XYZ file of C-alpha atoms in Angstrom:
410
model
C 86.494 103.942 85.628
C 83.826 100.671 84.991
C 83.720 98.264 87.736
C 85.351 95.247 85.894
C 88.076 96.933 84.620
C 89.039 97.884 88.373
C 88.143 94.110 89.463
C 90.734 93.141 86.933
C 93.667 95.593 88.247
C 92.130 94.687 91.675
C 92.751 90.831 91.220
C 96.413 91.589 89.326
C 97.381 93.947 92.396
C 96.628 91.318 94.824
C 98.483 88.579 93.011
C 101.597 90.700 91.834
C 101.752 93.347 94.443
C 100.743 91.794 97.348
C 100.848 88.038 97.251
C 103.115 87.273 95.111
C 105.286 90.797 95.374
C 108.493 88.933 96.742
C 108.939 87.253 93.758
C 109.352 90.024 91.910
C 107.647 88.998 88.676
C 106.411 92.534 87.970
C 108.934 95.285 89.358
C 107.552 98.266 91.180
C 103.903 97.376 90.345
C 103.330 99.331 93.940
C 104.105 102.533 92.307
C 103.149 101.615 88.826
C 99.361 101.578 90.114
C 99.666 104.436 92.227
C 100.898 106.347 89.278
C 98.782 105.272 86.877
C 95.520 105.892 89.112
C 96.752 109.712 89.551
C 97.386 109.947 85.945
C 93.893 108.451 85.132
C 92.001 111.420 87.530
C 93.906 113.799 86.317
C 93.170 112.898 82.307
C 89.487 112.552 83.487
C 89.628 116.120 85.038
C 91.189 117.708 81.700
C 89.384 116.299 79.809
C 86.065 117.438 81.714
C 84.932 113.691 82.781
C 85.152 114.317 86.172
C 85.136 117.263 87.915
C 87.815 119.562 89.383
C 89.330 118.393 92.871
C 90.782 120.737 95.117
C 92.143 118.153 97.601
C 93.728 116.800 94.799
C 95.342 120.016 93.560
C 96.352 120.927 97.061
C 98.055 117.705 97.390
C 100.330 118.064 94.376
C 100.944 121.893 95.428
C 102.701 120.503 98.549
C 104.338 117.244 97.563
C 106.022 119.308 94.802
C 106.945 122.035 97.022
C 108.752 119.330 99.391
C 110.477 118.113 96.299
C 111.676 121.548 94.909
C 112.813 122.403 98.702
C 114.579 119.145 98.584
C 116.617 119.942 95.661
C 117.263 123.506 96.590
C 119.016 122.027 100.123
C 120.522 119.357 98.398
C 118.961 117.165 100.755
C 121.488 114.100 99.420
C 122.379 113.185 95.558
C 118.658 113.864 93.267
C 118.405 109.909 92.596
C 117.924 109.776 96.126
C 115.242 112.680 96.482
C 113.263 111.523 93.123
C 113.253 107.885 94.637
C 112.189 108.902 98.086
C 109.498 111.405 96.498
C 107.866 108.612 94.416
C 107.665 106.165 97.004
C 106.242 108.846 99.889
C 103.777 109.700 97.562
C 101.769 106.266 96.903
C 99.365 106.190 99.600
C 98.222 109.646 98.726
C 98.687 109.171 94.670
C 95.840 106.193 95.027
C 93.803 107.961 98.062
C 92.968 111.324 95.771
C 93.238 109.754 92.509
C 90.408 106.677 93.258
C 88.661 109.664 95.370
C 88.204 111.476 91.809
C 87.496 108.541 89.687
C 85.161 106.806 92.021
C 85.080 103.244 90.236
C 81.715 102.339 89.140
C 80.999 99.735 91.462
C 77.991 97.360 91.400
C 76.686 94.553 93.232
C 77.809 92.323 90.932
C 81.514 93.596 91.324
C 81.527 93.330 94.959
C 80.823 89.540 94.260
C 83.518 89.839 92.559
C 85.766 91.035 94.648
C 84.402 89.124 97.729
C 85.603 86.200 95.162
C 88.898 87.812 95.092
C 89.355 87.632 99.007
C 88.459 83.819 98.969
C 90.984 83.760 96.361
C 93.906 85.526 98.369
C 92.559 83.632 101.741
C 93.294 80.310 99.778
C 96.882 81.661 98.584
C 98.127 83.030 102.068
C 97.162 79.488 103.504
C 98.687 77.809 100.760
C 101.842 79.531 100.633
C 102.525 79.472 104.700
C 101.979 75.291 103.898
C 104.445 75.742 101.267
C 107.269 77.320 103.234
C 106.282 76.963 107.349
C 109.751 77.971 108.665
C 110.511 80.760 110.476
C 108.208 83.809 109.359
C 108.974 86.227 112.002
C 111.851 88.015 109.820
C 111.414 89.076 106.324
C 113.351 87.074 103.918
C 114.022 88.962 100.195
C 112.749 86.135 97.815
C 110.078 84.299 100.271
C 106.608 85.492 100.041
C 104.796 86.566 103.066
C 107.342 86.689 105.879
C 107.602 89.024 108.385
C 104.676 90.925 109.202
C 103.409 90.404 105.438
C 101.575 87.345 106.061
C 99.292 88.739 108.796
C 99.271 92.553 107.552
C 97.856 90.940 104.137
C 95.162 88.554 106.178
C 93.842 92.034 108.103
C 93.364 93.960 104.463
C 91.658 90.444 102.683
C 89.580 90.657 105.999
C 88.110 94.312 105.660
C 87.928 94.338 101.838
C 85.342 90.917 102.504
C 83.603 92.987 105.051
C 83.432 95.918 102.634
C 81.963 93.524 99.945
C 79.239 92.130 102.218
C 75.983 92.690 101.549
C 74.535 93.384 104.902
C 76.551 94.132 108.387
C 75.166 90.584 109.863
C 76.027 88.717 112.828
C 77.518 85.793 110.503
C 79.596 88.548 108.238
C 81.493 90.408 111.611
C 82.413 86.810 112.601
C 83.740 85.185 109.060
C 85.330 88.723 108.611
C 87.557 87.808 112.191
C 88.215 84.435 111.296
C 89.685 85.555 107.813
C 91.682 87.749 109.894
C 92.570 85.473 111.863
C 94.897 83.824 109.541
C 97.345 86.345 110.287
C 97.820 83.573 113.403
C 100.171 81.633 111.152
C 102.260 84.249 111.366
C 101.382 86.754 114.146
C 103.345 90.510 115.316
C 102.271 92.825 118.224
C 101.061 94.835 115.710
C 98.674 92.118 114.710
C 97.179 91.290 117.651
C 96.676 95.235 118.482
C 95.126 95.743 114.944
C 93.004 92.421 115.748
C 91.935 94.156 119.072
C 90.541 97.611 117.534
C 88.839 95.153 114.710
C 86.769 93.412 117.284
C 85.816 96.182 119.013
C 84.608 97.979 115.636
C 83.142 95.386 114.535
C 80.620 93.924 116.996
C 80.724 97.627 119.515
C 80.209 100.083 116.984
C 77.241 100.251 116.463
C 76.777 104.585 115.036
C 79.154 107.468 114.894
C 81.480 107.322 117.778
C 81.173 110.383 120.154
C 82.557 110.881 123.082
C 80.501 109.296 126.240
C 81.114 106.387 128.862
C 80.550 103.743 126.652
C 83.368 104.296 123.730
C 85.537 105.631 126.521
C 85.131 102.388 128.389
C 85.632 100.572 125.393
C 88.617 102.698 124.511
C 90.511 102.182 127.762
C 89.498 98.330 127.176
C 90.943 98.158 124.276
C 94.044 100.296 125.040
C 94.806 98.020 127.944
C 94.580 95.029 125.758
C 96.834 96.555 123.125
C 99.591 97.158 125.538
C 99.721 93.654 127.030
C 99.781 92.810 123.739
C 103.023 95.013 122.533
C 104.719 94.872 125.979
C 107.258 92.530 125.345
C 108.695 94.358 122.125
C 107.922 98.019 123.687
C 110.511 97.125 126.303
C 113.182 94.991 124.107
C 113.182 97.989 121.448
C 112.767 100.790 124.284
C 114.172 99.444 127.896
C 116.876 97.015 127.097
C 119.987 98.462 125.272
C 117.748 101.193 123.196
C 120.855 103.454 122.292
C 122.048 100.299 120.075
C 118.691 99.734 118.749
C 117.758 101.666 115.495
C 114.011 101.771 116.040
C 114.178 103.879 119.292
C 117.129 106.261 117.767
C 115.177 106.884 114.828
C 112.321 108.035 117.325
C 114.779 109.981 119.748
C 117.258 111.614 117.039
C 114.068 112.906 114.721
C 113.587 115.675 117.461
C 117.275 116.750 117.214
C 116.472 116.837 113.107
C 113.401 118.599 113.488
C 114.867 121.416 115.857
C 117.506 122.019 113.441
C 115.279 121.906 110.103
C 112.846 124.042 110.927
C 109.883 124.529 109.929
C 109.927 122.185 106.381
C 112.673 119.242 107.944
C 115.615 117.964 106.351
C 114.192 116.349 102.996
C 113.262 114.035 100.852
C 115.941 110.777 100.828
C 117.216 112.057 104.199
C 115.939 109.695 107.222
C 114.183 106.350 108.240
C 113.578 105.062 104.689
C 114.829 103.151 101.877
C 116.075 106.204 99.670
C 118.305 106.971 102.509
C 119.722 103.352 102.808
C 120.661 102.707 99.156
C 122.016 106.673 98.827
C 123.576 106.623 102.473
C 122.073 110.018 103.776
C 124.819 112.461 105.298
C 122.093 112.976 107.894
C 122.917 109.426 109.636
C 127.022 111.232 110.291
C 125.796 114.465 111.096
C 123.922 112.973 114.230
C 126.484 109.707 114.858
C 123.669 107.844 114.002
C 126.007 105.972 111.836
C 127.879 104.179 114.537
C 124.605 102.274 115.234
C 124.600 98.730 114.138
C 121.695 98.521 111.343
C 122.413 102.337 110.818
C 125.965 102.532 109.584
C 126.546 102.715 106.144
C 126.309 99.584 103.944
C 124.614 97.835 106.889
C 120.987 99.825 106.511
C 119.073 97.031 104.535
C 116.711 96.322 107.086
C 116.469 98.539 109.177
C 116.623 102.709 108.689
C 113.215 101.972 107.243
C 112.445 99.894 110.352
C 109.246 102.760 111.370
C 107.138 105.702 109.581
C 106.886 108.231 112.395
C 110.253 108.924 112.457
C 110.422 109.912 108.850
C 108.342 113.559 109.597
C 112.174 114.496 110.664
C 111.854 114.838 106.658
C 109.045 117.099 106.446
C 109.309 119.249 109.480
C 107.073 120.201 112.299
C 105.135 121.393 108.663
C 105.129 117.934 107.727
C 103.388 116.862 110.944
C 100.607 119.265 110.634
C 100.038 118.342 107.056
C 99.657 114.750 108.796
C 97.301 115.519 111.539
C 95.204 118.058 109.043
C 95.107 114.976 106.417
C 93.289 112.995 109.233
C 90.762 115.434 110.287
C 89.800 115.702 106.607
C 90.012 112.020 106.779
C 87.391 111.585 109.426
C 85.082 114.300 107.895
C 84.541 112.673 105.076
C 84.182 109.541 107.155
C 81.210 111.263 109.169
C 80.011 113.009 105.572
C 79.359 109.916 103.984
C 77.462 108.290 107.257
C 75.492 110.909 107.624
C 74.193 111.190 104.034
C 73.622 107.088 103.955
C 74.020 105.907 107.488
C 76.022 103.380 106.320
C 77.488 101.654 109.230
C 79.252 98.781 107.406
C 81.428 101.143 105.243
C 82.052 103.081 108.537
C 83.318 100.558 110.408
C 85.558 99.390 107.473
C 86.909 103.226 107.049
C 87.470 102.802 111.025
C 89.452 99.478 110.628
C 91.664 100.503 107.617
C 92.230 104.171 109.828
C 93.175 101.821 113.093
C 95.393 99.570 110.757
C 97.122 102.582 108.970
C 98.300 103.927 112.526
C 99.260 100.859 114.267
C 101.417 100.091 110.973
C 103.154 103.009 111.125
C 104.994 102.601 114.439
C 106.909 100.424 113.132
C 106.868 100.237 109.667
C 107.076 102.055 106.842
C 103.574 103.228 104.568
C 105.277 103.299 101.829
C 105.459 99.307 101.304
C 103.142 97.986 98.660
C 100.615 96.833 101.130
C 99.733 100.724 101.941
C 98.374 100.939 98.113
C 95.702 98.514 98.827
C 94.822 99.623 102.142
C 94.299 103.504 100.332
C 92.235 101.639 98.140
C 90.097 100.121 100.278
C 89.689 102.788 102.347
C 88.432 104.529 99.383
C 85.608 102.348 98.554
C 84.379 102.584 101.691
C 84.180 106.405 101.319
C 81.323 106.393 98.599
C 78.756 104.476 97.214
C 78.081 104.146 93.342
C 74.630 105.055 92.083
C 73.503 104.727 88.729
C 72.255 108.476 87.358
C 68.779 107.851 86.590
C 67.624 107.952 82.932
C 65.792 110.779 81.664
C 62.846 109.635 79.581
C 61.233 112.701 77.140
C 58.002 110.777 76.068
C 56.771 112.777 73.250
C 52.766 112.737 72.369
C 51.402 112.410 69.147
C 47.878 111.902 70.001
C 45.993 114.850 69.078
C 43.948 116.213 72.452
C 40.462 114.870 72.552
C 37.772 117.096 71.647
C 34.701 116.987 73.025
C 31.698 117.030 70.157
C 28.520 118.888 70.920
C 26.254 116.476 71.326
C 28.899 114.602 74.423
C 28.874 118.386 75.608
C 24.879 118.279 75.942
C 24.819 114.546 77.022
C 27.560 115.923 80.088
């Protein structure tokens, strides 16, 4: 894929799926792109552009197992399990598929894109002017509320830092202060994202291994997280968290997972939108439904209210899978240091890791932000080089013979 064509989808993504995504104007672009990305590796690999990727294959092996298993349970009505199925499968649709195709990337298209982030800096500012009230709950229709506003500000943040040119001083700090926009509309999940991005950025310095200094660091930075998420850690899980949904989800995915052993209960089944709009018999079977935000035609907002719970879909199988997907994750982290020692696209694959995580406690990863934190986490994973030209200089000068008489004056 050339670099410009990607800065185009790039800037159209961040406009339409991101930015502007409340609005609507282009419906599921989230898994439009996704799709299309997979589609585009896997025309490249038939067609012997690219070549074969296992981790790839292996991926669509098991996310089409867990969608055959789904129909052979009946895991609730098939519009349910196809829906749920497309929308689990973004973040690892655009993860392999941009893994294979490896945009082109130059310098020039990191401008570029470092243009882009001014751009979407500009817009987050100028839409929180636009509509100031109360951003703490997502409104359908309003752009950036909720946790949008200051999820989107952390991404803009690490794709700028990506785009840099050198890991300087003056880059860590304008990469925290474009963060920091998330301000206008801040979340515990913010601040503890904001907490592991200052310690990356201006602590890590190489690889981290485990010795006093990145433990000390670790524990500082734990500490500062939980002050940070205290206050919503004990209103979801200390005051009245049998009527809560979040803490239910959490508590009632063992009971699923004990009885759906090993694979879980499947797709469109628990803690996401699939199971809200085609109520999921799951929610009676464990009186989940006499929960307020749980009970059906009341689960708009919130039986997709966290990810973790949602591995009561996929099994203690499903939570392996998770696990092994991150230890391949951070291999190819250390791979790629270790063949360029490459600290600034560490770092970034260290903050979109950290942000990934955090999100998913309570959130889903299948929202359309996810897409471009897969993608930036990707471009921080390699580093496009030019294959050098191959020259064939042919010689038509005859070889020089020496005459006698230069043979006697030698």
């Amino acid at each position: 894929m050339g670099g410009t064509f990607f800065c185009i989808m790039t800037l159209i993504y961040m406009l339409f799926g991101v930015l502007f995504y409340e609005l609507r104007a282009v419906t599921y672009i989230d898994e439009a792109f996704s799709i299309a990305i997979a589609l585009y590796a896997c025309f490249a690999i038939l067609m012997r552009k690219i070549p074969l990727n296992k981790p790839l294959i292996v991926w669509f092996a098991i996310s089409f197992f867990y969608l055959i298993y789904s129909f052979v349970i009946e895991s609730n009505v098939p519009q349910a399990i196809v829906s749920d199925f497309i929308m689990q499968s973004k973040p690892y649709l655009v993860f392999f598929g941009l893994m294979c195709i490896k945009p082109r990337l130059s310098p020039h298209h990191y401008t570029i894109l470092q243009g882009i982030c001014w751009l979407s800096l500009f817009m987050i500012v100028a839409i929180y002017v636009y509509h100031p009230g109360d951003r703490i709950v997502a409104t359908p229709g309003v752009m950036l509320t909720g946790e949008a506003l200051s999820a989107v500000a952390i991404l803009v943040g690490a794709l700028f830092y990506l785009c840099s040119d050198y890991d300087r001083a003056g880059t860590r700090v304008t990469t925290l202060l474009i963060m920091c926009a998330g301000i206008l509309s801040p979340t515990s999940k913010f601040w503890a994202i904001l907490v592991c991005v200052f310690v990356i950025l201006f602590f890590v310095n190489r690889p981290l291994k485990v010795n006093l200094k990145y433990l000390l660091l670790g524990l500082l930075a734990v500490g500062a997280i939980i002050w940070f998420v205290k206050d919503e850690f004990i209103f979801y899980f200390v005051e009245d968290f049998e009527y809560n949904t979040r803490p239910m989800l959490y508590i009632t995915m063992w009971d699923v997972l004990a009885d759906y052993i090993p694979f879980g209960s499947g797709f469109g089944t628990y803690a996401n939108p699939a199971s809200m709009t085609w109520y999921s018999p799951i929610y009676e079977k464990y009186n989940l439904d006499v929960i307020w935000g749980l009970d059906e035609g009341n689960t708009e907002h919130f039986a997709a209210d966290a990810y973790y719970p949602i591995f009561a879909q996929f099994g203690y199988v499903g939570i392996a899978l998770f696990v092994i997907f991150f230890i391949y994750l951070f291999k190819q982290i250390n791979s790629f240091y270790n063949a360029t020692h490459d600290i600034k696209r560490y770092k970034t694959s260290l903050i979109i890791v950290a942000y990934i995580l955090i999100q998913a406690t309570s959130n889903s990863l299948a929202n359309e932000r996810i897409v471009l934190a897969m993608t930036i986490l990707v471009l921080s994973l390699y580093r496009y080089s030019p294959a050098p030209i191959l020259r064939v200089v042919h010689r038509f000068t005859p070889p020089i013979i020496k005459s006698d008489e230069s043979t006697a004056n030698q």
